[in-house]
mmCIF file of C-alpha atoms and ligand atoms in Angstrom:
data_model
loop_
_atom_site.group_PDB
_atom_site.id
_atom_site.type_symbol
_atom_site.label_atom_id
_atom_site.label_comp_id
_atom_site.label_asym_id
_atom_site.label_seq_id
_atom_site.Cartn_x
_atom_site.Cartn_y
_atom_site.Cartn_z
ATOM 1 C CA UNK A 1 13.316 -60.342 -122.659
ATOM 2 C CA UNK A 2 9.484 -60.303 -122.470
ATOM 3 C CA UNK A 3 7.474 -62.354 -124.428
ATOM 4 C CA UNK A 4 3.454 -62.150 -124.735
ATOM 5 C CA UNK A 5 1.609 -65.939 -125.809
ATOM 6 C CA UNK A 6 -1.934 -64.964 -127.724
ATOM 7 C CA UNK A 7 -3.617 -68.059 -128.020
ATOM 8 C CA UNK A 8 -7.205 -69.457 -126.838
ATOM 9 C CA UNK A 9 -6.031 -73.346 -126.972
ATOM 10 C CA UNK A 10 -5.017 -73.345 -123.631
ATOM 11 C CA UNK A 11 -2.936 -76.426 -123.022
ATOM 12 C CA UNK A 12 -1.301 -74.956 -125.756
ATOM 13 C CA UNK A 13 -0.979 -71.390 -124.360
ATOM 14 C CA UNK A 14 0.942 -72.837 -121.610
ATOM 15 C CA UNK A 15 3.038 -75.552 -123.206
ATOM 16 C CA UNK A 16 4.648 -72.803 -125.092
ATOM 17 C CA UNK A 17 5.164 -70.512 -122.686
ATOM 18 C CA UNK A 18 7.027 -73.461 -120.656
ATOM 19 C CA UNK A 19 9.032 -73.869 -123.840
ATOM 20 C CA UNK A 20 10.170 -70.006 -123.758
ATOM 21 C CA UNK A 21 10.899 -70.085 -119.610
ATOM 22 C CA UNK A 22 12.674 -73.105 -120.134
ATOM 23 C CA UNK A 23 15.084 -71.362 -121.977
ATOM 24 C CA UNK A 24 15.155 -68.277 -119.727
ATOM 25 C CA UNK A 25 12.336 -66.240 -121.549
ATOM 26 C CA UNK A 26 9.996 -64.052 -119.133
ATOM 27 C CA UNK A 27 6.573 -65.637 -120.896
ATOM 28 C CA UNK A 28 2.886 -64.349 -120.473
ATOM 29 C CA UNK A 29 -0.296 -66.639 -121.734
ATOM 30 C CA UNK A 30 -3.928 -64.764 -122.363
ATOM 31 C CA UNK A 31 -6.191 -66.274 -123.986
ATOM 32 C CA UNK A 32 -8.182 -63.836 -126.087
ATOM 33 C CA UNK A 33 -7.908 -61.611 -128.336
ATOM 34 C CA UNK A 34 -8.834 -58.594 -126.426
ATOM 35 C CA UNK A 35 -6.615 -59.335 -123.459
ATOM 36 C CA UNK A 36 -3.904 -60.023 -125.965
ATOM 37 C CA UNK A 37 -4.115 -56.712 -127.299
ATOM 38 C CA UNK A 38 -4.716 -54.830 -123.572
ATOM 39 C CA UNK A 39 -1.867 -56.461 -122.855
ATOM 40 C CA UNK A 40 0.610 -56.187 -126.053
ATOM 41 C CA UNK A 41 -0.444 -51.785 -125.800
ATOM 42 C CA UNK A 42 1.366 -52.012 -122.244
ATOM 43 C CA UNK A 43 4.697 -51.687 -124.083
ATOM 44 C CA UNK A 44 6.494 -54.204 -121.655
ATOM 45 C CA UNK A 45 7.009 -57.603 -124.203
ATOM 46 C CA UNK A 46 9.959 -57.440 -126.530
ATOM 47 C CA UNK A 47 8.131 -59.477 -128.513
ATOM 48 C CA UNK A 48 4.571 -61.513 -129.185
ATOM 49 C CA UNK A 49 3.232 -64.646 -130.005
ATOM 50 C CA UNK A 50 -0.338 -64.690 -131.622
ATOM 51 C CA UNK A 51 -2.485 -67.170 -132.848
ATOM 52 C CA UNK A 52 -4.451 -66.986 -135.691
ATOM 53 C CA UNK A 53 -7.625 -68.401 -135.138
ATOM 54 C CA UNK A 54 -9.059 -66.965 -131.886
ATOM 55 C CA UNK A 55 -12.810 -65.584 -130.951
ATOM 56 C CA UNK A 56 -13.878 -62.215 -130.879
ATOM 57 C CA UNK A 57 -11.053 -60.300 -132.414
ATOM 58 C CA UNK A 58 -8.481 -62.323 -134.312
ATOM 59 C CA UNK A 59 -5.185 -62.287 -135.049
ATOM 60 C CA UNK A 60 -5.068 -60.402 -137.789
ATOM 61 C CA UNK A 61 -7.566 -57.408 -136.052
ATOM 62 C CA UNK A 62 -4.792 -57.505 -133.050
ATOM 63 C CA UNK A 63 -1.580 -56.817 -134.875
ATOM 64 C CA UNK A 64 -3.561 -54.377 -136.444
ATOM 65 C CA UNK A 65 -4.715 -53.000 -134.078
ATOM 66 C CA UNK A 66 -1.688 -52.608 -132.366
ATOM 67 C CA UNK A 67 0.182 -51.065 -135.826
ATOM 68 C CA UNK A 68 -2.568 -48.387 -135.298
ATOM 69 C CA UNK A 69 -1.847 -47.769 -131.288
ATOM 70 C CA UNK A 70 2.195 -47.135 -133.457
ATOM 71 C CA UNK A 71 3.059 -50.631 -131.273
ATOM 72 C CA UNK A 72 5.845 -51.721 -133.692
ATOM 73 C CA UNK A 73 6.702 -55.100 -131.126
ATOM 74 C CA UNK A 74 7.697 -58.211 -133.379
ATOM 75 C CA UNK A 75 4.436 -60.489 -134.102
ATOM 76 C CA UNK A 76 5.191 -64.031 -135.056
ATOM 77 C CA UNK A 77 1.988 -65.538 -136.110
ATOM 78 C CA UNK A 78 0.627 -68.463 -135.939
ATOM 79 C CA UNK A 79 -1.297 -70.272 -137.988
ATOM 80 C CA UNK A 80 -3.450 -74.200 -139.084
ATOM 81 C CA UNK A 81 -1.747 -75.942 -142.122
ATOM 82 C CA UNK A 82 -4.494 -75.553 -144.194
ATOM 83 C CA UNK A 83 -4.220 -71.465 -143.936
ATOM 84 C CA UNK A 84 -1.356 -71.469 -145.977
ATOM 85 C CA UNK A 85 -2.797 -68.206 -147.907
ATOM 86 C CA UNK A 86 -3.753 -66.202 -144.440
ATOM 87 C CA UNK A 87 0.000 -66.025 -143.839
ATOM 88 C CA UNK A 88 0.652 -64.084 -146.546
ATOM 89 C CA UNK A 89 -2.821 -62.340 -144.846
ATOM 90 C CA UNK A 90 -0.770 -62.076 -141.930
ATOM 91 C CA UNK A 91 2.297 -59.973 -143.495
ATOM 92 C CA UNK A 92 0.136 -58.050 -144.451
ATOM 93 C CA UNK A 93 -1.727 -56.766 -141.426
ATOM 94 C CA UNK A 94 1.880 -56.241 -139.836
ATOM 95 C CA UNK A 95 3.382 -59.230 -138.343
ATOM 96 C CA UNK A 96 6.641 -60.120 -138.623
ATOM 97 C CA UNK A 97 6.821 -63.405 -139.297
ATOM 98 C CA UNK A 98 4.621 -66.847 -139.182
ATOM 99 C CA UNK A 99 4.898 -70.506 -138.264
ATOM 100 C CA UNK A 100 2.405 -72.863 -139.468
ATOM 101 C CA UNK A 101 0.732 -75.153 -136.230
ATOM 102 C CA UNK A 102 1.741 -77.935 -135.482
ATOM 103 C CA UNK A 103 5.307 -76.949 -134.979
ATOM 104 C CA UNK A 104 8.573 -78.026 -133.169
ATOM 105 C CA UNK A 105 10.403 -76.603 -130.503
ATOM 106 C CA UNK A 106 13.223 -76.420 -132.352
ATOM 107 C CA UNK A 107 11.784 -73.793 -135.535
ATOM 108 C CA UNK A 108 9.804 -72.084 -132.788
ATOM 109 C CA UNK A 109 13.053 -71.153 -130.644
ATOM 110 C CA UNK A 110 15.263 -69.939 -134.020
ATOM 111 C CA UNK A 111 12.445 -67.602 -135.276
ATOM 112 C CA UNK A 112 11.838 -65.970 -131.921
ATOM 113 C CA UNK A 113 15.130 -65.913 -131.720
ATOM 114 C CA UNK A 114 15.502 -64.037 -135.195
ATOM 115 C CA UNK A 115 12.715 -61.716 -134.161
ATOM 116 C CA UNK A 116 15.169 -61.054 -131.060
ATOM 117 C CA UNK A 117 17.814 -59.917 -133.545
ATOM 118 C CA UNK A 118 15.948 -58.291 -135.201
ATOM 119 C CA UNK A 119 14.803 -56.132 -132.529
ATOM 120 C CA UNK A 120 18.006 -55.620 -131.052
ATOM 121 C CA UNK A 121 19.317 -54.099 -134.979
ATOM 122 C CA UNK A 122 20.434 -50.373 -134.369
ATOM 123 C CA UNK A 123 17.459 -48.468 -136.338
ATOM 124 C CA UNK A 124 19.261 -45.997 -138.469
ATOM 125 C CA UNK A 125 18.980 -42.800 -139.099
ATOM 126 C CA UNK A 126 19.622 -41.478 -142.364
ATOM 127 C CA UNK A 127 21.048 -42.609 -145.163
ATOM 128 C CA UNK A 128 24.149 -41.567 -147.462
ATOM 129 C CA UNK A 129 25.953 -41.333 -150.680
ATOM 130 C CA UNK A 130 28.267 -38.398 -151.957
ATOM 131 C CA UNK A 131 26.881 -35.011 -150.842
ATOM 132 C CA UNK A 132 23.442 -36.247 -149.286
ATOM 133 C CA UNK A 133 21.859 -37.427 -146.953
ATOM 134 C CA UNK A 134 18.597 -38.947 -146.555
ATOM 135 C CA UNK A 135 17.195 -38.471 -143.171
ATOM 136 C CA UNK A 136 14.613 -41.446 -142.839
ATOM 137 C CA UNK A 137 12.109 -40.046 -140.172
ATOM 138 C CA UNK A 138 11.143 -36.576 -142.162
ATOM 139 C CA UNK A 139 11.680 -37.950 -145.600
ATOM 140 C CA UNK A 140 14.277 -34.904 -146.488
ATOM 141 C CA UNK A 141 16.579 -35.580 -148.383
ATOM 142 C CA UNK A 142 20.235 -32.314 -147.375
ATOM 143 C CA UNK A 143 22.681 -31.861 -150.084
ATOM 144 C CA UNK A 144 25.013 -29.315 -149.675
ATOM 145 C CA UNK A 145 23.251 -26.536 -151.051
ATOM 146 C CA UNK A 146 19.669 -27.129 -149.327
ATOM 147 C CA UNK A 147 16.988 -29.526 -149.276
ATOM 148 C CA UNK A 148 13.915 -31.010 -150.517
ATOM 149 C CA UNK A 149 11.094 -33.433 -149.187
ATOM 150 C CA UNK A 150 10.427 -36.318 -150.606
ATOM 151 C CA UNK A 151 7.053 -37.421 -151.626
ATOM 152 C CA UNK A 152 6.641 -41.520 -150.424
ATOM 153 C CA UNK A 153 7.828 -43.139 -153.079
ATOM 154 C CA UNK A 154 10.619 -41.198 -154.146
ATOM 155 C CA UNK A 155 11.331 -41.441 -151.066
ATOM 156 C CA UNK A 156 11.108 -45.620 -150.966
ATOM 157 C CA UNK A 157 12.925 -45.379 -154.187
ATOM 158 C CA UNK A 158 15.886 -43.555 -153.212
ATOM 159 C CA UNK A 159 15.693 -45.272 -149.608
ATOM 160 C CA UNK A 160 16.417 -48.760 -151.468
ATOM 161 C CA UNK A 161 18.958 -46.623 -153.963
ATOM 162 C CA UNK A 162 21.098 -45.752 -150.973
ATOM 163 C CA UNK A 163 20.848 -49.311 -148.978
ATOM 164 C CA UNK A 164 22.799 -50.239 -152.450
ATOM 165 C CA UNK A 165 25.454 -47.959 -153.030
ATOM 166 C CA UNK A 166 27.827 -48.487 -155.721
ATOM 167 C CA UNK A 167 25.151 -51.110 -156.717
ATOM 168 C CA UNK A 168 22.730 -52.214 -158.870
ATOM 169 C CA UNK A 169 19.873 -52.199 -157.863
ATOM 170 C CA UNK A 170 16.600 -53.685 -160.454
ATOM 171 C CA UNK A 171 13.484 -52.151 -161.581
ATOM 172 C CA UNK A 172 12.021 -55.678 -160.162
ATOM 173 C CA UNK A 173 13.775 -55.094 -156.885
ATOM 174 C CA UNK A 174 12.188 -51.709 -156.661
ATOM 175 C CA UNK A 175 8.696 -52.575 -157.688
ATOM 176 C CA UNK A 176 8.902 -55.320 -155.501
ATOM 177 C CA UNK A 177 9.927 -53.229 -152.170
ATOM 178 C CA UNK A 178 8.498 -49.862 -153.552
ATOM 179 C CA UNK A 179 5.285 -51.292 -155.154
ATOM 180 C CA UNK A 180 4.842 -54.618 -153.595
ATOM 181 C CA UNK A 181 5.224 -57.717 -155.474
ATOM 182 C CA UNK A 182 1.604 -58.647 -156.451
ATOM 183 C CA UNK A 183 0.999 -55.106 -158.035
ATOM 184 C CA UNK A 184 0.800 -54.565 -161.778
ATOM 185 C CA UNK A 185 2.888 -51.977 -161.593
ATOM 186 C CA UNK A 186 4.388 -51.126 -165.071
ATOM 187 C CA UNK A 187 7.899 -50.576 -166.287
ATOM 188 C CA UNK A 188 7.953 -46.883 -167.047
ATOM 189 C CA UNK A 189 5.990 -45.586 -163.724
ATOM 190 C CA UNK A 190 9.755 -46.601 -161.692
ATOM 191 C CA UNK A 191 10.819 -44.943 -165.389
ATOM 192 C CA UNK A 192 8.618 -41.546 -164.184
ATOM 193 C CA UNK A 193 9.496 -41.964 -160.028
ATOM 194 C CA UNK A 194 13.446 -41.842 -161.566
ATOM 195 C CA UNK A 195 12.862 -39.151 -163.091
ATOM 196 C CA UNK A 196 10.831 -37.041 -160.177
ATOM 197 C CA UNK A 197 14.008 -38.370 -158.853
ATOM 198 C CA UNK A 198 16.800 -36.579 -161.234
ATOM 199 C CA UNK A 199 14.526 -33.364 -161.038
ATOM 200 C CA UNK A 200 15.431 -32.684 -157.263
ATOM 201 C CA UNK A 201 18.855 -34.139 -157.639
ATOM 202 C CA UNK A 202 19.683 -31.577 -160.076
ATOM 203 C CA UNK A 203 17.083 -28.719 -157.386
ATOM 204 C CA UNK A 204 19.859 -29.446 -155.092
ATOM 205 C CA UNK A 205 22.953 -29.204 -156.962
ATOM 206 C CA UNK A 206 23.814 -32.763 -155.642
ATOM 207 C CA UNK A 207 26.941 -34.696 -157.352
ATOM 208 C CA UNK A 208 24.885 -37.501 -156.935
ATOM 209 C CA UNK A 209 23.055 -39.165 -160.771
ATOM 210 C CA UNK A 210 21.188 -41.893 -160.918
ATOM 211 C CA UNK A 211 22.387 -43.996 -163.760
ATOM 212 C CA UNK A 212 20.178 -45.885 -165.592
ATOM 213 C CA UNK A 213 22.015 -49.598 -166.918
ATOM 214 C CA UNK A 214 19.152 -50.180 -169.575
ATOM 215 C CA UNK A 215 17.017 -53.853 -169.297
ATOM 216 C CA UNK A 216 18.945 -53.892 -165.680
ATOM 217 C CA UNK A 217 17.939 -51.294 -163.374
ATOM 218 C CA UNK A 218 20.070 -48.599 -161.776
ATOM 219 C CA UNK A 219 22.645 -47.299 -159.790
ATOM 220 C CA UNK A 220 24.035 -44.021 -157.730
ATOM 221 C CA UNK A 221 27.492 -42.566 -159.101
ATOM 222 C CA UNK A 222 28.802 -39.385 -157.643
ATOM 223 C CA UNK A 223 31.097 -37.575 -159.564
ATOM 224 C CA UNK A 224 34.193 -35.948 -157.708
HETATM 225 CA CA1 CA B 1 -6.995 -70.608 -132.318
#
């Protein structure tokens, strides 16, 4: 496992690299956002530890540019203690986790291990339930008698339902996951997408139904 550290405080960067090397990780440190971005895009890293406050290209810009270039390497952002709102901004721009400076070594290593595990997870290609198969890369929903393309939000709603087969998914879960925690979306917006999906299920002659549990949420059910 190879870790890239992008941090302009040279002593901190070197101390981090030292800690990681003691844990048998390979670690490289660079001190500017521009260098960091070039290294990160080289594709040889499994994790990037990225400081927010960097001269020139800052941490947010680095992670945004990585994601724009389709680089999915997990990013752990470092923020100073008085930049709490920065954490949110960091996750918004595509970082995977954040840590507040100063931090203790144990916390750093725990987060590195967690992100390393996530990196190793098998990426699911499809989700299925009853006679339905949802292809995650193409947003294609297939039934026994054909298939249909789902719009972005329909896809996200159905994906969440399929990830909890037979279980109740609440409206607030759907809103948080599909529209985002701070969105102004109304309940009937959710209902609209559920109704689009029901139309598509019936178009596919699927035996899967989206059941409404009043004031609670939704659940998938497959009839025999
Ligand atoms: Ca800094």
